[in-house]
Short mmCIF file of C-alpha atoms in Angstrom, two decimals:
data_model
loop_
_atom_site.label_atom_id
_atom_site.label_comp_id
_atom_site.label_asym_id
_atom_site.label_seq_id
_atom_site.Cartn_x
_atom_site.Cartn_y
_atom_site.Cartn_z
CA UNK A 1 0.00 0.00 0.00
CA UNK A 2 1.31 3.45 -0.85
CA UNK A 3 1.52 6.19 1.76
CA UNK A 4 -0.83 8.23 -0.43
CA UNK A 5 -3.50 5.54 0.06
CA UNK A 6 -2.92 5.64 3.82
CA UNK A 7 -3.47 9.39 3.74
CA UNK A 8 -6.77 8.98 1.90
CA UNK A 9 -8.03 6.10 4.07
CA UNK A 10 -7.28 7.96 7.30
CA UNK A 11 -8.27 11.38 5.93
CA UNK A 12 -4.86 12.44 7.18
CA UNK A 13 -3.05 15.74 7.11
CA UNK A 14 0.57 15.65 5.94
CA UNK A 15 2.92 17.53 8.26
CA UNK A 16 6.13 16.64 6.43
CA UNK A 17 7.11 14.37 3.56
CA UNK A 18 4.45 15.37 1.03
CA UNK A 19 7.01 14.45 -1.65
CA UNK A 20 7.24 10.89 -0.26
CA UNK A 21 3.59 9.83 -0.54
CA UNK A 22 4.50 7.23 -3.17
CA UNK A 23 6.55 5.23 -0.67
CA UNK A 24 5.40 1.64 -0.22
CA UNK A 25 4.20 0.52 3.22
CA UNK A 26 4.28 -3.24 3.95
CA UNK A 27 2.74 -3.35 7.42
CA UNK A 28 1.20 -1.22 10.12
CA UNK A 29 1.92 -1.10 13.83
CA UNK A 30 -0.14 0.90 16.31
CA UNK A 31 1.18 1.58 19.80
CA UNK A 32 1.94 4.26 22.35
CA UNK A 33 4.54 1.96 23.91
CA UNK A 34 7.79 2.50 22.07
CA UNK A 35 9.26 -0.59 23.75
CA UNK A 36 6.58 -2.66 21.98
CA UNK A 37 7.43 -0.97 18.71
CA UNK A 38 11.10 -1.89 19.14
CA UNK A 39 10.23 -5.45 20.13
CA UNK A 40 7.64 -6.31 17.48
CA UNK A 41 7.64 -3.90 14.51
CA UNK A 42 9.57 -4.98 11.44
CA UNK A 43 9.65 -4.44 7.71
CA UNK A 44 8.56 -1.28 5.93
CA UNK A 45 6.27 -0.28 8.78
CA UNK A 46 3.81 2.53 9.18
CA UNK A 47 3.89 3.53 12.86
CA UNK A 48 0.61 4.77 14.33
CA UNK A 49 0.83 6.47 17.71
CA UNK A 50 -0.66 9.17 19.89
CA UNK A 51 2.73 10.22 21.22
CA UNK A 52 4.22 13.43 19.89
CA UNK A 53 7.70 13.51 21.38
CA UNK A 54 11.21 12.99 20.04
CA UNK A 55 11.28 9.38 21.28
CA UNK A 56 8.83 8.53 18.51
CA UNK A 57 11.18 9.90 15.85
CA UNK A 58 14.15 8.02 17.31
CA UNK A 59 12.16 4.79 17.57
CA UNK A 60 10.90 5.12 14.00
CA UNK A 61 14.48 5.64 12.83
CA UNK A 62 15.67 2.55 14.71
CA UNK A 63 13.11 0.29 13.03
CA UNK A 64 13.40 2.01 9.64
CA UNK A 65 9.73 2.98 9.66
CA UNK A 66 8.37 4.38 6.40
CA UNK A 67 6.29 7.05 8.16
CA UNK A 68 4.50 7.99 11.37
CA UNK A 69 0.78 8.70 11.68
CA UNK A 70 -0.33 10.59 14.78
CA UNK A 71 -3.82 9.52 15.85
CA UNK A 72 -6.52 11.15 18.01
CA UNK A 73 -5.95 14.57 16.46
CA UNK A 74 -2.45 14.85 17.95
CA UNK A 75 -0.25 17.41 16.24
CA UNK A 76 3.55 17.46 16.31
CA UNK A 77 5.23 20.72 17.25
CA UNK A 78 7.60 22.53 14.88
CA UNK A 79 10.70 20.93 16.47
CA UNK A 80 9.33 17.42 15.93
CA UNK A 81 8.37 18.26 12.35
CA UNK A 82 11.88 19.60 11.72
CA UNK A 83 13.51 16.50 13.27
CA UNK A 84 11.41 14.26 11.02
CA UNK A 85 12.13 16.40 7.95
CA UNK A 86 15.87 16.22 8.69
CA UNK A 87 15.61 12.40 8.64
CA UNK A 88 13.35 12.33 5.58
CA UNK A 89 10.57 10.77 7.67
CA UNK A 90 7.01 11.60 6.62
CA UNK A 91 4.61 12.63 9.40
CA UNK A 92 0.85 12.45 9.00
CA UNK A 93 -1.99 13.08 11.40
CA UNK A 94 -5.57 11.86 11.64
CA UNK A 95 -8.45 12.73 13.93
CA UNK A 96 -9.38 9.04 14.10
CA UNK A 97 -8.70 6.96 17.20
CA UNK A 98 -5.94 4.35 17.12
CA UNK A 99 -8.40 1.43 16.95
CA UNK A 100 -10.35 2.96 14.07
CA UNK A 101 -7.20 3.93 12.19
CA UNK A 102 -5.72 0.44 12.43
CA UNK A 103 -9.07 -1.11 11.54
CA UNK A 104 -9.49 0.99 8.41
CA UNK A 105 -5.98 0.18 7.24
CA UNK A 106 -6.41 -3.53 7.94
CA UNK A 107 -9.74 -3.57 6.11
CA UNK A 108 -8.04 -1.91 3.14
CA UNK A 109 -5.47 -4.73 3.05
CA UNK A 110 -2.53 -3.46 5.10
CA UNK A 111 -1.25 -6.31 7.23
CA UNK A 112 0.03 -5.92 10.76
CA UNK A 113 3.34 -7.00 12.25
CA UNK A 114 1.68 -10.14 13.58
CA UNK A 115 3.52 -12.93 15.25
CA UNK A 116 2.83 -15.01 18.28
CA UNK A 117 4.32 -13.89 21.55
CA UNK A 118 6.16 -16.59 23.51
CA UNK A 119 5.39 -17.56 27.10
CA UNK A 120 8.26 -15.40 28.30
CA UNK A 121 6.53 -12.29 26.92
CA UNK A 122 2.84 -13.09 27.23
CA UNK A 123 0.80 -11.51 29.97
CA UNK A 124 -1.60 -13.93 31.58
CA UNK A 125 -4.70 -13.16 33.60
CA UNK A 126 -2.79 -13.65 36.83
CA UNK A 127 0.28 -11.65 35.60
CA UNK A 128 2.64 -14.58 35.52
CA UNK A 129 3.24 -17.32 33.00
CA UNK A 130 2.49 -20.99 33.52
CA UNK A 131 6.24 -21.62 33.39
CA UNK A 132 6.77 -19.21 36.31
CA UNK A 133 3.95 -20.76 38.38
CA UNK A 134 5.30 -24.29 37.84
CA UNK A 135 8.82 -23.12 38.68
CA UNK A 136 7.64 -21.59 41.94
CA UNK A 137 5.88 -24.80 42.89
CA UNK A 138 9.09 -26.75 42.22
CA UNK A 139 11.17 -23.95 43.82
CA UNK A 140 13.00 -23.43 40.50
CA UNK A 141 11.39 -20.18 39.37
CA UNK A 142 12.87 -18.62 36.21
CA UNK A 143 15.10 -15.58 36.49
CA UNK A 144 13.10 -12.49 37.47
CA UNK A 145 10.18 -14.35 39.01
CA UNK A 146 9.16 -13.45 42.53
CA UNK A 147 10.14 -16.13 45.07
CA UNK A 148 7.43 -18.22 46.71
CA UNK A 149 5.78 -16.50 49.64
CA UNK A 150 6.19 -13.05 48.11
CA UNK A 151 3.20 -13.03 45.76
CA UNK A 152 1.85 -9.75 44.40
CA UNK A 153 -1.31 -8.52 46.03
#
């Protein structure tokens, strides 16, 4: 999908990179947690976020994102726009919520950065993995697990 199509689908304003709207986007990733972006985003990604700080620009550069779309009507300030322009990174903005933005793009055929998360990263209903619970019972809890008798309240 071309960035120009993304702009039309999201009814987005272009803050910088109007000359780059013919760039190809392979996948989308929506998050306000930049650690999740670093952990799971890959390929020629379109990053959707509600954050408008310099960390977003740095994160996008680290994953080689094609562009950033700010959701929820968020607008980057002139310093952020300049930082993105200096890197050749297009910035767009939409008034749509994150969920609606991702949904529209998915419905139009843009895939996500989907992959299954392993037990070591998955959050379970009781905050700990099955592996951690079994380790505690056997008194061989994995590194980082709370020792038996010191459960979270």
